[in-house]
Coordinates of C-alpha atoms and ligand atoms in Angstrom, one line a residue:
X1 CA 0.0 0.0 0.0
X2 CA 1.3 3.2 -1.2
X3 CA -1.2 5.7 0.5
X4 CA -0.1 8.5 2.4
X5 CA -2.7 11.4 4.0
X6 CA -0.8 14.2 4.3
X7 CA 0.5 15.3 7.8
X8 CA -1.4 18.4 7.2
X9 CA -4.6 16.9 6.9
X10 CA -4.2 15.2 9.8
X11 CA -3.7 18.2 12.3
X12 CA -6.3 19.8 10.7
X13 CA -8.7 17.0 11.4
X14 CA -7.4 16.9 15.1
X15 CA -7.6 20.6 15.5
X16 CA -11.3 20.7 14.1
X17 CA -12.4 17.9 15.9
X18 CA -10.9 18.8 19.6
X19 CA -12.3 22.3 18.9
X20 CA -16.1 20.5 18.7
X21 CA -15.3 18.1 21.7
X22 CA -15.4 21.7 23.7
X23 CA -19.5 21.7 23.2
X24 CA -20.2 17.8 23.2
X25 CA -21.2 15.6 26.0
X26 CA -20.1 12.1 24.2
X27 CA -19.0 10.9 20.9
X28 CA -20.0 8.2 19.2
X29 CA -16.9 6.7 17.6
X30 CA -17.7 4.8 14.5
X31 CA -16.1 1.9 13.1
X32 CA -16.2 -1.0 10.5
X33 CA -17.8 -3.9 12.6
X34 CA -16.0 -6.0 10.3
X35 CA -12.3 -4.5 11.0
X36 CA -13.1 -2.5 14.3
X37 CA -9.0 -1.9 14.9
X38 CA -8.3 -1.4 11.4
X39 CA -11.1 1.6 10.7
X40 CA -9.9 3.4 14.1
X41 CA -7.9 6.1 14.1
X42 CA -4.9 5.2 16.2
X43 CA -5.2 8.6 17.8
X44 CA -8.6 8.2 19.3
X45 CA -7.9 7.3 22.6
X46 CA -5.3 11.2 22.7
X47 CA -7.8 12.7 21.0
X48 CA -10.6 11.9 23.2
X49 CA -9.3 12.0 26.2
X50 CA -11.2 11.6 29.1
X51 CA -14.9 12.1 26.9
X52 CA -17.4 9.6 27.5
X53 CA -17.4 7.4 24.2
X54 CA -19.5 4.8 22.6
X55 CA -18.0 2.6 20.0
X56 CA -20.9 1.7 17.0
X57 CA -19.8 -1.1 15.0
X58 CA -21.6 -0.1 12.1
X59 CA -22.3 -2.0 8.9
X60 CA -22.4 -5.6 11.2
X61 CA -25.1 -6.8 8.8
X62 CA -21.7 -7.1 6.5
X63 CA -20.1 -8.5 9.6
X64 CA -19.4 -12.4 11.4
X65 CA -22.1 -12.0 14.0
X66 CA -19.8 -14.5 16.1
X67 CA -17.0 -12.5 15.6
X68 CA -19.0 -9.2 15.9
X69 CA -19.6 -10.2 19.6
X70 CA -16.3 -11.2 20.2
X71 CA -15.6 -7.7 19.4
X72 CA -18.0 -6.3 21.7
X73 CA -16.8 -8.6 24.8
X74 CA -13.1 -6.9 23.8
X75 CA -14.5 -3.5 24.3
X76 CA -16.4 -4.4 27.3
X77 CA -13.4 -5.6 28.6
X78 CA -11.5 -2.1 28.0
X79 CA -14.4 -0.2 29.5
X80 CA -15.6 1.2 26.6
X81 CA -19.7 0.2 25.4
X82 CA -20.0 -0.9 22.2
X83 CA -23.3 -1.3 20.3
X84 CA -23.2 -3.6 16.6
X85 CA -25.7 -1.2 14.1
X86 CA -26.5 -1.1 11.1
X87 CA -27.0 2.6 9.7
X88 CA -28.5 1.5 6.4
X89 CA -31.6 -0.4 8.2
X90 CA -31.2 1.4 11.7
X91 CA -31.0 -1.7 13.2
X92 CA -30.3 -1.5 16.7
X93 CA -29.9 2.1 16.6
X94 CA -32.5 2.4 19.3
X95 CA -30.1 1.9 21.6
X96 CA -27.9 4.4 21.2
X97 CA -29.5 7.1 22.9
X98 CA -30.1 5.3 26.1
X99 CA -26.8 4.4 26.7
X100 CA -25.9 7.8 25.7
X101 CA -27.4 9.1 28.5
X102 CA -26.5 6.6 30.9
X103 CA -22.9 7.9 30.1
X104 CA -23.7 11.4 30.9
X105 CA -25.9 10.8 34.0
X106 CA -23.3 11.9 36.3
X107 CA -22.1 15.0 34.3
X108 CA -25.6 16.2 34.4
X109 CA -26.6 15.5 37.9
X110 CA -23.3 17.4 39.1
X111 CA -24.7 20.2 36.5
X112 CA -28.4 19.9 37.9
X113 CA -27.1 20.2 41.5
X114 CA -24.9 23.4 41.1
X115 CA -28.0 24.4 39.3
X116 CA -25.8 25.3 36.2
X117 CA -28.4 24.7 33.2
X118 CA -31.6 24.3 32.6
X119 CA -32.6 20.4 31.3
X120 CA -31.0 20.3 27.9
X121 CA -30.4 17.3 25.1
X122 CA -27.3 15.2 24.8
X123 CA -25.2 16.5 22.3
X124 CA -23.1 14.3 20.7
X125 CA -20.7 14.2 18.2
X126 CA -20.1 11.5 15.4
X127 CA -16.4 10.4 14.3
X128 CA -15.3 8.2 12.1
X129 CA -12.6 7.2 9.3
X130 CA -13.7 8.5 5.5
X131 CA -16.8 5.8 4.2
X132 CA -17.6 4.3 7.3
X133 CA -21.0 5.4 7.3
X134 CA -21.7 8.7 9.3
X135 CA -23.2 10.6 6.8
X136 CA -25.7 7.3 6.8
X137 CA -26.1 7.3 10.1
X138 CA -26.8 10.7 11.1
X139 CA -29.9 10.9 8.6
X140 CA -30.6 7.7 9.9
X141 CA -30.8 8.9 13.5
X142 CA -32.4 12.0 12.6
X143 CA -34.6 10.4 10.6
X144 CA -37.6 13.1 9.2
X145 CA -36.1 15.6 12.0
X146 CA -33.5 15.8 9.4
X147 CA -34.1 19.9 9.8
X148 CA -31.8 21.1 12.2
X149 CA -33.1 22.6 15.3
X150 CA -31.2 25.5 14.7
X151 CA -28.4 27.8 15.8
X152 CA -26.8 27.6 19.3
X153 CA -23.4 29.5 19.9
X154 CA -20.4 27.0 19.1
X155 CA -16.8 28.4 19.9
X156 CA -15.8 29.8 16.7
X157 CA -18.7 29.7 14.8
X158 CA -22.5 28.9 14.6
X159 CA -22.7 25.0 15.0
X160 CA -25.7 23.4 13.9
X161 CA -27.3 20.5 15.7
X162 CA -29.5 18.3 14.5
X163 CA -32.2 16.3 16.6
X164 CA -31.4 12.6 16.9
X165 CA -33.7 11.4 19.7
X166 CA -36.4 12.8 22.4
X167 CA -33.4 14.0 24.4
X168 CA -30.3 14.0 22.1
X169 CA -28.7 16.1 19.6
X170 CA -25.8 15.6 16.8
X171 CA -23.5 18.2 15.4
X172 CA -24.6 18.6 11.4
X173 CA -21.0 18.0 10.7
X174 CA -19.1 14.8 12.1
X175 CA -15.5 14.4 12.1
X176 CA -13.5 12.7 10.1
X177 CA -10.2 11.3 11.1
X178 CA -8.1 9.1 9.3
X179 CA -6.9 5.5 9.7
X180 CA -3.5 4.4 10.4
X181 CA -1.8 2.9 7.2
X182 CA 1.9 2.6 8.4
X183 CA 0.7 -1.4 9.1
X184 CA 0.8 -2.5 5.3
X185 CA -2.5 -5.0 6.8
X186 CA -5.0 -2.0 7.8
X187 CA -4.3 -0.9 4.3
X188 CA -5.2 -4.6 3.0
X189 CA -7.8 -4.8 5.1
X190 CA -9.8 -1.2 4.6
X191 CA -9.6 -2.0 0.8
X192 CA -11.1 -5.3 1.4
X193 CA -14.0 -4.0 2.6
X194 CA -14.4 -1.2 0.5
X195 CA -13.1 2.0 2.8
X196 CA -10.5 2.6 0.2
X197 CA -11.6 3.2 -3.7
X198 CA -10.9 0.6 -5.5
X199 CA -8.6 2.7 -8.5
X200 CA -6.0 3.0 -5.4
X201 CA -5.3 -0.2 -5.0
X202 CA -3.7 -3.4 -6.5
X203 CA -6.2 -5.8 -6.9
X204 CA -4.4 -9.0 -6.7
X205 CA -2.7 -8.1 -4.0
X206 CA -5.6 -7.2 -1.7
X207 CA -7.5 -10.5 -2.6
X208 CA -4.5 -12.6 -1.8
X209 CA -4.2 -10.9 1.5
X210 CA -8.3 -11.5 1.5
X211 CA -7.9 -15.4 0.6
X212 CA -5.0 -15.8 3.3
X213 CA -7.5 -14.7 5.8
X214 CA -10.4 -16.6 4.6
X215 CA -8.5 -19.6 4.2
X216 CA -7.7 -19.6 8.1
X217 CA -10.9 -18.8 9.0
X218 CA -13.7 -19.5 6.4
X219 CA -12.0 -22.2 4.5
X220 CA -15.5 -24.3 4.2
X221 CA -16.8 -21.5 2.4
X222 CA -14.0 -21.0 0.0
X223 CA -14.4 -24.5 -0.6
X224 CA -18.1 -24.8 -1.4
X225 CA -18.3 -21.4 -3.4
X226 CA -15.4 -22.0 -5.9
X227 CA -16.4 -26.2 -5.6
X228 CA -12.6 -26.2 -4.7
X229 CA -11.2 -30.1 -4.4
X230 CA -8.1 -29.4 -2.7
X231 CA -6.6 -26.6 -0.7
X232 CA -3.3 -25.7 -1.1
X233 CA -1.5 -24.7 1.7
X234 CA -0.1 -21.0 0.5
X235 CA -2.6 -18.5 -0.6
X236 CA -0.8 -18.2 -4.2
X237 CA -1.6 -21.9 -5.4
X238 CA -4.9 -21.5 -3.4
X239 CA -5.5 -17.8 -5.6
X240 CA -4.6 -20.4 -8.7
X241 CA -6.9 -23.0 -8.1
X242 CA -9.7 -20.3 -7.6
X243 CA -9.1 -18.9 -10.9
X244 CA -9.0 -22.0 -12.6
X245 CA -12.2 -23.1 -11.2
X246 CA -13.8 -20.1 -12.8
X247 CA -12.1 -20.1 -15.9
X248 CA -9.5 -17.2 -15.7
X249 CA -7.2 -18.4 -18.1
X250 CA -5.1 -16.7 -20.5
X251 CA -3.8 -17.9 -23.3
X252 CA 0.0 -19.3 -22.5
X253 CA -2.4 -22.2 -19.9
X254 CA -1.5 -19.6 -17.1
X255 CA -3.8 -18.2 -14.5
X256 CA -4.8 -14.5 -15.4
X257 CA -4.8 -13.2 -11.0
X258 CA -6.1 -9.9 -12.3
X259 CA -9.5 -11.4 -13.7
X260 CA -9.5 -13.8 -10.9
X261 CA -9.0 -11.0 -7.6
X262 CA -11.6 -9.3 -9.9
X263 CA -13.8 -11.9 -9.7
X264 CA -13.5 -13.0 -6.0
X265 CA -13.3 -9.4 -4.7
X266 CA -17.2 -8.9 -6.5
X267 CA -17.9 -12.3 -5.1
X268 CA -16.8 -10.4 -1.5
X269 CA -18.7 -7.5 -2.0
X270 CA -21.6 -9.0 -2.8
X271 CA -21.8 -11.5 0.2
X272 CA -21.4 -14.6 -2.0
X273 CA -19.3 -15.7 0.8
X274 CA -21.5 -15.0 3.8
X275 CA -21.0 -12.6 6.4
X276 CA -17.1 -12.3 6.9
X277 CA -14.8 -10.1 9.5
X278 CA -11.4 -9.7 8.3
X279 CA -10.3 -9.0 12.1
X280 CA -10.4 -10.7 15.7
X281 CA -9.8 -9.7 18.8
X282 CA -6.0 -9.9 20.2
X283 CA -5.3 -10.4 16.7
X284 CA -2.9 -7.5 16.6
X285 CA -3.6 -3.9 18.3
X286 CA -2.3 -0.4 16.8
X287 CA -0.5 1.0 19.2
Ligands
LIG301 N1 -24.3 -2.6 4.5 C1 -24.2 -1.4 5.1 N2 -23.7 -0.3 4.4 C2 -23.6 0.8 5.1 C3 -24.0 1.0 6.5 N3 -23.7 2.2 6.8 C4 -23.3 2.9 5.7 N4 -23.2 2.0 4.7 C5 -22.8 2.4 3.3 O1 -21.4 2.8 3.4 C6 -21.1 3.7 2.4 C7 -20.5 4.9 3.0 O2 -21.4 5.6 3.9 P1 -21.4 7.2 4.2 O3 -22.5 7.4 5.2 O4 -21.3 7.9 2.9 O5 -20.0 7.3 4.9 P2 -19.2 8.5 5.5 O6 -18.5 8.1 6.7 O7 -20.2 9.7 5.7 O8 -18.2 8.8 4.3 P3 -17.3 10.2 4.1 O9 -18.3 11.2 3.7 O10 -16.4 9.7 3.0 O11 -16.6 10.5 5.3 C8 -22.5 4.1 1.7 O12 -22.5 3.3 0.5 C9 -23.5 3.6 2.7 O13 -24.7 3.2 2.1 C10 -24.4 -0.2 7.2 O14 -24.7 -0.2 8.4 N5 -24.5 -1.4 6.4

């Protein structure tokens, strides 16, 4: 993987985004449910601080529902709730705003008992690596209180917050941070699933990673969707056997790997294979 954000880009997010955390009561950190390490920014944890936080695996209908709770044991563990959604249906979306304000109880108790504000909505704030769904989910929270409920003071400018519950509020704009792509597998991995355009990448070399994975996790469905007889051991011979099974040959009696990655990476996309996560707990961690 070749791609760089610029350093720039990077302050700039952080900048813009700590400057919003000044009016927010809890952010809701988004990330793939399928690669929930891979689509975090390794910054988060800085950059948040001490700010009550909810991590949404979103887009688990994509995801391993085993592994998808594995994933929310793992943040259990760390003390951080986690909630599997899906934006696109709003399934368990519901349950965002309750926790939300479970998190803030004793923020606004202490506030209520100094007798500092009237009652007021959670505000929160969405973040989340580019294509990972928060434009998706915020109309999906607002749902037809899309409007925003207008103007309040924000620190540098007006801010905009739109109604997402009875008693809850998002900023209009989230903020987006970027993933960490120094490990050459969050690269692999955020192009697997799609978080990376596709002209960016080299196919072949993202399916092989893909096959490695599958082959050491999902092997029986490698096996019954390319009607594979034997499984080679390495992922190239494996990649082979694939394409031959589905006729990508070129004209020498070698395996074309372009037409075949093409093939198994629309096969991926389109779920042919099932529900997959590219990424268990304790498998690695960013640091
Ligand atoms: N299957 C599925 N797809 C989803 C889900 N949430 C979002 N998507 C899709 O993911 C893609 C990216 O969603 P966006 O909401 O545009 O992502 P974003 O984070 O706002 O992207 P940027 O504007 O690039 O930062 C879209 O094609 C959505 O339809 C989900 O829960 N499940």
């Amino acid at each position: 993987m070749t791609i760089q954000w610029f350093p720039g880009h990077m302050a700039k997010a952080r900048r813009e985004i700590t400057e919003k955390l000044k009016m927010i009561d809890v952010v809701f950190e988004l990330v793939d449910a399928r690669i929930p390490l891979a689509s975090r920014n390794p910054m988060i944890d800085e950059i948040l601080d001490q700010k009550p936080r909810i991590v949404l695996l979103n887009k688990a209908d994509l995801a391993d529902p085993k592994v998808t709770s594995m994933w929310e044991s793992y943040f259990s563990e760390k003390g951080i709730p986690s909630l599997a959604i899906n934006s696109q249906d709003g399934k368990g979306i519901k349950k965002i705003e309750p926790l939300a304000h479970e998190l803030v109880k004793e923020k606004f108790d202490k506030m209520r008992a100094k007798g500092i504000v009237k009652p007021r909505a959670v505000r929160a704030l969405i973040v989340g690596i580019p294509n990972v769904g928060k434009s998706t989910i915020i109309n999906r929270m607002a749902g037809k209180n899309i409007a925003v409920t207008g103007d309040k003071p924000g620190v540098t400018k007006k801010q905009q917050w739109i109604k997402a519950g009875k008693t809850l509020e998002l900023l209009d704009t989230p903020g987006i941070l970027w993933p960490k792509f120094e490990d050459q597998s969050i690269g692999l991995k955020l192009a697997v699933t799609g978080a990376i355009k596709e002209t960016l990448f080299d196919f072949t070399e993202v399916v092989l990673y893909a096959i490695k994975y599958l082959k050491e996790h999902y092997e029986e469905r490698l096996v019954e969707r390319y009607k594979l007889s034997e499984i080679p051991d390495d992922s190239l011979p494996l990649f082979e056997e694939i394409g031959k099974k589905r006729g990508c040959m070129m004209s020498g009696g070698e395996v074309d790997l372009e037409k075949t990655a093409e093939i198994v990476l629309r096969d991926l996309r389109a779920e042919k294979l099932g529900r997959l996560s590219y990424e268990r707990p304790n498998e690695f961690e960013i640091k």
